[in-house]
Amino acid sequence: MTNAKIKKEHLKLIFDRLKTSHRIIGPRLEGNVIVLAEIADFRDIPAGYKEQQGRGTYRLFKNSSQIFSFSVGPDSFKRFMSPPVRENFTFKKSKKGISISQNSSQVREIATAFIGMRACDIAALRLLDKVFLEGPVKDAGYDSLRRNSLIVGINCLYPGDNCFCSSMDAGPEIKDGFDIAVTELDDSFLLEIGTVRGREILNGLPIDEVSDKDLSEKVSKIENCKKMIKKSIKVSELPWLIYRNPEHPRWADIAGRCLACGNCTQVCPTCFCNSSYDNLQLSGISKKLPELSGARIRTWDSCFSTNFARVHGGNFRPSRRARYRQWMSHKLAYWIDQFGSPGCVGCGRCITWCPVGIDITQELEALHAR
Amino acid sequence: MKRPRIGVFKFTSCDGCQLTILNMEDEILDILELFDIAYFREATDKPLRGQFDMSIVEGSISTNWQKEDIVDVRERSRHLITIGACATSGGLQALRNWASLSSYKKYVYPSPDMITALSTSTPISDHVYVDYELWGCPINKDALSETLLSFLIGKKPGIPRYSLCMECKRHGIPCILVSNEEPCLGPITKAGCGALCTSFGRPCYGCFGPKDDANIESLMRYFQNLGLTQKGCISLLDKMNSYAYRKVRIEGSK
Amino acid sequence: MHTGRCELKAASKIIKVDYLSRVEGEGGLVIEIKDGKIARLHVNIFEAPRFFESFLRGRPYSDVMDFTARICGICPVAYQMSSVHAIEKIFGIEVEKPIHELRRLLYCGEWIESHALHIYLLNGPDFFGIESAWASREYLPIAKKGLTFKRLGNKILDILGGRSVHPVSIRIGGFYKTPGKKVLAALLPELKRAYEESLKEIKWAAGLNFNDNSWNTEYVSLTHQDEYPMNHGSVASNKGLNMSMEKFIESVQEYQVEYSTALHSGIKRDSSVSPYIVGPVSRLNLNHDRLPSEIKNVIRESGISLPITNTQMGIIARSVELAYAFYEAIRIINGYDEPDKPFVDFEKGAGEAVWITEAPRGILIHRYELDDAGHVKSCTIIPPTSQNFGHMEADIYRFLQNNADKSEDFIKKESEKIIRSYDPCISCSVHVMKIEK
Amino acid sequence: MHDKSIPFEATIRWIKKETRDTATYALKINSRDIQRTYAFKPGQFNMLYIPGIGEAPISISSAPTDHEIMHTIRIAGDVTTYISKLNAGDVIGVRGPFGSNWPLEEIEDRDLMIIAGGVGIAPLRSVIRHILMSGRKKKSPSQSLIGKKFILYGAKTPKDMIFRDEFPRYMDTFQVFLTVDKADPEEYWRGEVGLITGLLNKVSFNPLNTVVFMCGPEVMMQSMTKELILRGVPGEKIFISMERNMNCGMGVCGHCMFGPKFVCKDGPIFRFTDIEGFLGIKEI
Ligand SMILES: Cc1cc2nc3c(=O)[nH]c(=O)nc-3n(C[C@H](O)[C@H](O)[C@H](O)COP(=O)(O)OP(=O)(O)OC[C@H]3O[C@@H](n4cnc5c(N)ncnc54)[C@H](O)[C@@H]3O)c2cc1C
Ligand code: SF4
Ligand code: SF4
Ligand code: SF4
């Protein structure tokens, strides 16, 4: 595929073109935060906003002439591909037996265009693919949403303060997994085309040729961005640094701070843990039990939930110490065994959205101390 | 099938939680089909008689006679569940536990001696064995219906024990603690309300009581870093569930 | 179970209703009849006191709405309304029209919810001689109608306040968040249907069978030149009372009786304290000319003669107000535009203020004194039910004078009915406090 | 293949009560199509589903060649209690089969020691029956290829001993050693009393040539493994079946994680040396 270029004021045309055939999910302002949600109008994109992200803090202000100067908010693909609450199936149980039906709307094809997705998000999506598509059983719901999505990525030029994607080999540049990847140059947008679908979207739009100068401008901008990234994890130390330290005193120290609130796991684009349960309605029960009907629902869960590892007669991880250890060990060590790479893409969300500002990079570093 | 006999009892409270039963407009007729509401003062004239398969108890224990009555209710009940902050945690009125009763009485009543009340307001579980506790001020409708259903078909109710944050994030509500520095009790409070306050952009004020293994100290330290005074922290926790939050703080959490 | 906490010494005949049912909260009734005369009559309240006014002291102003809401689960909005207005008065806050209207809409939700509950589930069964709204097959359709109305009231509360019991959206200066126009407009079809239906229900209520219990008593409510009163106005009565909220609280005398944990109150006049009645009947009597003509017509057609002088006809007044609350809700939603900001900025400060709003059961009086930090220094809360207690007793007394020879069962049932027609909210009434002198 | 994320219906054909809290349920899959594609190996488990109540992972206690799918279930909580109240003819939901199986290829030319504690005998009965049946079929060589065969089984009391009536039949093929924690005064008990580790002294086996299949409480399995290794059984030849909380059964819910392993898809049956490092870690 080739590259293309589009004038700044024409980017909107891509949006409008997509809108004719897609539901569009993209960055939008909600309160004081940039979330991902359905957007109906190109102007909904919070152009020129920049956030200051710290450990447990997020502040938004407008200060840039660039459109995509902001980085990532709390949401990622996860919210849409493996939604927080999802119906697995509905059931009816009567004397005669049980009948189970899968909601057809769940598998219904909704063509969705995700715009403004970052390299770390796309990398995380590919990790979710491994979980939901490459295991022993394909997750049908995820699969259909995934196949009906179109991805317009944005190369990050201004990292967030908690980002460390470069050390996780996940960003800031989008290398694959996109239909169109956009780089905001000084006076235009560089469009890299990843798929035939991506090319089709641009057909007939006022696009220009790309010059070498444009390409080198992109390279230098991304290099510049990399330099601004403050945090890092030494991937070469993984997983042994964790495997060697299951009893490190630092875990207890973290447990003193950690609230086991689960925020880190909910915002993490790769944390996939969930729970299913039967949801009954009083109206679904007939007087002559055992006739009843309801739905089996799957919700996001978290290894921080106290009964997550409960079995009859006990809980495998009653302490917060063990639950935090489980989380970080999974992200940075177990994942490598399970799926061949760490389960972290360095987006920094868990650091920003932890109410008490626990920083995974710092905690990992602390395991070095003897 | 014989319908289980249900009793609804009230101790010291605002009636809001038992009103939740009447507020289940869509379900109340189903409930009446499935259960025999044999005692429910707020809604029927039926006299108190016999045993109950399940008693639903609202309100806290705050007088001597209630201490005896709750034992009577327990003796009549195969299962006893408590509903609401009053019954599970003493309620707002438990604030008297940390003050002087005589000055309270004096402030409210011209002739305080005529008033007999205990110096404490305590949860039902401090007095009798409770089979199941439904938290919230008030309780959530759906949780009540889940509890009734679970009782009917013989399973443990699936009521969340994790933090409100989880619910808040599921709803996609931007975190006001992180983005606005507003002291929100979400991280140490049980989910179950549907992330109501935060969906209105206001910090959680702890209606649903402390979540499992709430690390209150850590959050309070953090609030103090944000500039809240120690007194301010206490006043955040000293609301409808003051008794429960204080208990967690004293007993600590692992 | 323990019930009435107060026993009477030997008397010729004591009639006791141990435990009032289909009312909110815990109370009983004791009647002592000696030589065919009523020697004593007590509505005795044994609901345990909760000392709200005591623990409000020292709390920041921002806690007041959440705390006072917990006084009553049936009318939490009323508590939030009286307190938010009182505190806004102290801070000198003027809210904008959309906020004023939304608050009125919130109140409509509560009136609908509370009135529908009382008409159809609590008071209604009295007219059919049944123990509860689901005790008879014939009554069930009536109960269902009530549930439909009630659901709609709760829906308004859910949208505006997050939940119907102890809503979370009210704050000083406005709301935490205001709903979009569309969200509210979506309620309109249902509201319109309910409104039409509720007009017919006025006739139904007027056609119920009432004991004759007319008397010339004092009806007290807010009045306002522009509107049927909810959040604003001055206090008036049919006996010439007309004064500001501040003045009125001074003329109310609260007193304690030994058989009750709830304070009673009356209006001070010269050397005596006279009982008065608040609530739907009073509101309707004093404000019916502010009702829309459509409702006025239905009142006329139903043969309701105003003012209502029979206190047992509370259910009629409630039915009128139920229809009115639907009417108002529709009007407000039709004219609604979302405000730019959900609340106005303000500065907290010291001061004192009284505010009265019309709870479903009548005027709810709040008074607060705040210190410089905006913490409560002192407060007074006088709920409608405690204002009604004295009147309730007088009412039963009057009724029994002519009926003291009737059977015990009759006396019990009828007295309980009288009490219930007030829609007493006992949990509300038990934490009143004296007015500091 | 049938969709393993959606339960299919199966009818209970018969129920055999084993102990006061355990019974064996024989299931027949209702749909012909699923019957045709459904195939499991000894050691695998199903998720049994009671609509409205929930799911529970339960090992298959029958052999693949049995006519019915059998489950031997002890009452533990909601789902298992509900199942205990069902009758023949009732229908339940089933998803599966899931998980790893007992590695039958490992036991050729070797001695096999089956060690079970409590209801842990359930997944092992599958392999026991498999061996018994393959012996009957002349063509199948597997039984004769295995050397000595032992069953070591411990239960709380004689009354808690599952499949007690079946052991005499097993004895034709296996050397069976039984023990109970506590004898029951009301019942005649000839066997051993004491910890299952004690049974090892009774068994004459060649540790270097033995393959162990084990399932039971985690503490029991830990002390037993220690003992076996002490006696020279290579850790590589010990296979244990682990228990964890399970929700999806197919590695997408995260509940069953045990170190880097998903018990539902990498396990429940593990080679001891593959998980050794994590077994000793508290609250892993
Ligand atoms: C691979 C495997 C095989 C098993 N095989 C058998 C068997 O053959 N026979 C037998 O009697 N038991 C077996 N068990 C144990 C059995 O799964 C539990 O006793 C059962 O899940 C308890 O469910 P419940 O709903 O009755 O109990 P509850 O305690 O009411 O369970 C409620 C919920 O807790 C979780 N939970 C509780 N205990 C467990 C547990 N042990 N494992 C996973 N989740 C749990 C589940 O999410 C369950 O829905 C096996 C467990 C595993 C992991
Ligand atoms: S662990 Fe933290 S930094 Fe890594 S991907 Fe998850 S949220 Fe992002
Ligand atoms: S690390 Fe932070 S966000 Fe995660 S559970 Fe602990 S306190 Fe919550
Ligand atoms: S818990 Fe709250 S809502 Fe329930 S009765 Fe008590 S005060 Fe009322």
mmCIF file of N, CA and C in Angstrom, chain C residues 241-271:
data_model
loop_
_atom_site.group_PDB
_atom_site.id
_atom_site.type_symbol
_atom_site.label_atom_id
_atom_site.label_comp_id
_atom_site.label_asym_id
_atom_site.label_seq_id
_atom_site.Cartn_x
_atom_site.Cartn_y
_atom_site.Cartn_z
ATOM 1 N N LEU C 241 -54.501 33.982 59.167
ATOM 2 C CA LEU C 241 -53.056 33.989 59.302
ATOM 3 C C LEU C 241 -52.456 34.334 57.950
ATOM 4 N N ASN C 242 -51.485 35.203 57.914
ATOM 5 C CA ASN C 242 -50.729 35.430 56.684
ATOM 6 C C ASN C 242 -49.415 36.061 57.050
ATOM 7 N N MET C 243 -48.386 35.287 57.037
ATOM 8 C CA MET C 243 -47.107 35.823 57.482
ATOM 9 C C MET C 243 -45.953 35.167 56.759
ATOM 10 N N SER C 244 -44.803 35.795 56.904
ATOM 11 C CA SER C 244 -43.609 35.264 56.262
ATOM 12 C C SER C 244 -43.199 33.965 56.957
ATOM 13 N N MET C 245 -42.298 33.236 56.313
ATOM 14 C CA MET C 245 -41.809 31.997 56.901
ATOM 15 C C MET C 245 -41.155 32.245 58.256
ATOM 16 N N GLU C 246 -40.355 33.306 58.340
ATOM 17 C CA GLU C 246 -39.640 33.611 59.584
ATOM 18 C C GLU C 246 -40.620 33.897 60.717
ATOM 19 N N LYS C 247 -41.629 34.661 60.380
ATOM 20 C CA LYS C 247 -42.621 35.024 61.387
ATOM 21 C C LYS C 247 -43.371 33.779 61.849
ATOM 22 N N PHE C 248 -43.694 32.935 60.893
ATOM 23 C CA PHE C 248 -44.516 31.770 61.229
ATOM 24 C C PHE C 248 -43.807 30.858 62.235
ATOM 25 N N ILE C 249 -42.530 30.628 62.030
ATOM 26 C CA ILE C 249 -41.827 29.705 62.932
ATOM 27 C C ILE C 249 -41.871 30.244 64.358
ATOM 28 N N GLU C 250 -41.940 31.566 64.471
ATOM 29 C CA GLU C 250 -42.021 32.146 65.819
ATOM 30 C C GLU C 250 -43.381 31.936 66.452
ATOM 31 N N SER C 251 -44.390 31.800 65.624
ATOM 32 C CA SER C 251 -45.705 31.632 66.240
ATOM 33 C C SER C 251 -46.082 30.161 66.436
ATOM 34 N N VAL C 252 -45.158 29.271 66.029
ATOM 35 C CA VAL C 252 -45.427 27.863 66.291
ATOM 36 C C VAL C 252 -44.836 27.493 67.649
ATOM 37 N N GLN C 253 -45.656 26.835 68.440
ATOM 38 C CA GLN C 253 -45.180 26.380 69.745
ATOM 39 C C GLN C 253 -45.043 24.867 69.691
ATOM 40 N N GLU C 254 -43.844 24.380 69.951
ATOM 41 C CA GLU C 254 -43.678 22.936 70.041
ATOM 42 C C GLU C 254 -43.726 22.535 71.500
ATOM 43 N N TYR C 255 -44.402 21.450 71.759
ATOM 44 C CA TYR C 255 -44.449 20.980 73.143
ATOM 45 C C TYR C 255 -44.351 19.479 73.189
ATOM 46 N N GLN C 256 -43.866 19.017 74.340
ATOM 47 C CA GLN C 256 -43.656 17.590 74.485
ATOM 48 C C GLN C 256 -44.784 16.986 75.303
ATOM 49 N N VAL C 257 -45.231 15.809 74.914
ATOM 50 C CA VAL C 257 -46.201 15.089 75.734
ATOM 51 C C VAL C 257 -45.554 13.799 76.196
ATOM 52 N N GLU C 258 -45.946 13.342 77.364
ATOM 53 C CA GLU C 258 -45.149 12.277 77.983
ATOM 54 C C GLU C 258 -45.333 10.932 77.315
ATOM 55 N N TYR C 259 -46.370 10.776 76.491
ATOM 56 C CA TYR C 259 -46.623 9.486 75.874
ATOM 57 C C TYR C 259 -46.056 9.383 74.463
ATOM 58 N N SER C 260 -45.198 10.322 74.092
ATOM 59 C CA SER C 260 -44.774 10.318 72.700
ATOM 60 C C SER C 260 -43.333 10.756 72.540
ATOM 61 N N THR C 261 -42.657 10.128 71.600
ATOM 62 C CA THR C 261 -41.316 10.582 71.296
ATOM 63 C C THR C 261 -41.323 11.675 70.241
ATOM 64 N N ALA C 262 -42.519 11.986 69.745
ATOM 65 C CA ALA C 262 -42.626 13.081 68.778
ATOM 66 C C ALA C 262 -43.150 14.316 69.487
ATOM 67 N N LEU C 263 -42.586 15.465 69.143
ATOM 68 C CA LEU C 263 -43.105 16.696 69.713
ATOM 69 C C LEU C 263 -44.416 17.071 69.006
ATOM 70 N N HIS C 264 -45.273 17.734 69.726
ATOM 71 C CA HIS C 264 -46.505 18.251 69.124
ATOM 72 C C HIS C 264 -46.312 19.737 68.895
ATOM 73 N N SER C 265 -47.193 20.318 68.053
ATOM 74 C CA SER C 265 -47.099 21.761 67.933
ATOM 75 C C SER C 265 -48.449 22.392 67.668
ATOM 76 N N GLY C 266 -48.503 23.670 67.947
ATOM 77 C CA GLY C 266 -49.725 24.423 67.721
ATOM 78 C C GLY C 266 -49.351 25.870 67.474
ATOM 79 N N ILE C 267 -50.371 26.664 67.128
ATOM 80 C CA ILE C 267 -50.094 28.082 66.893
ATOM 81 C C ILE C 267 -50.368 28.855 68.171
ATOM 82 N N LYS C 268 -49.353 29.656 68.533
ATOM 83 C CA LYS C 268 -49.512 30.474 69.733
ATOM 84 C C LYS C 268 -50.460 31.623 69.437
ATOM 85 N N ARG C 269 -51.454 31.747 70.285
ATOM 86 C CA ARG C 269 -52.364 32.898 70.142
ATOM 87 C C ARG C 269 -52.683 33.366 71.541
ATOM 88 N N ASP C 270 -52.303 34.589 71.824
ATOM 89 C CA ASP C 270 -52.474 35.128 73.182
ATOM 90 C C ASP C 270 -51.871 34.137 74.166
ATOM 91 N N SER C 271 -52.706 33.534 74.998
ATOM 92 C CA SER C 271 -52.151 32.643 76.010
ATOM 93 C C SER C 271 -52.353 31.181 75.644
#
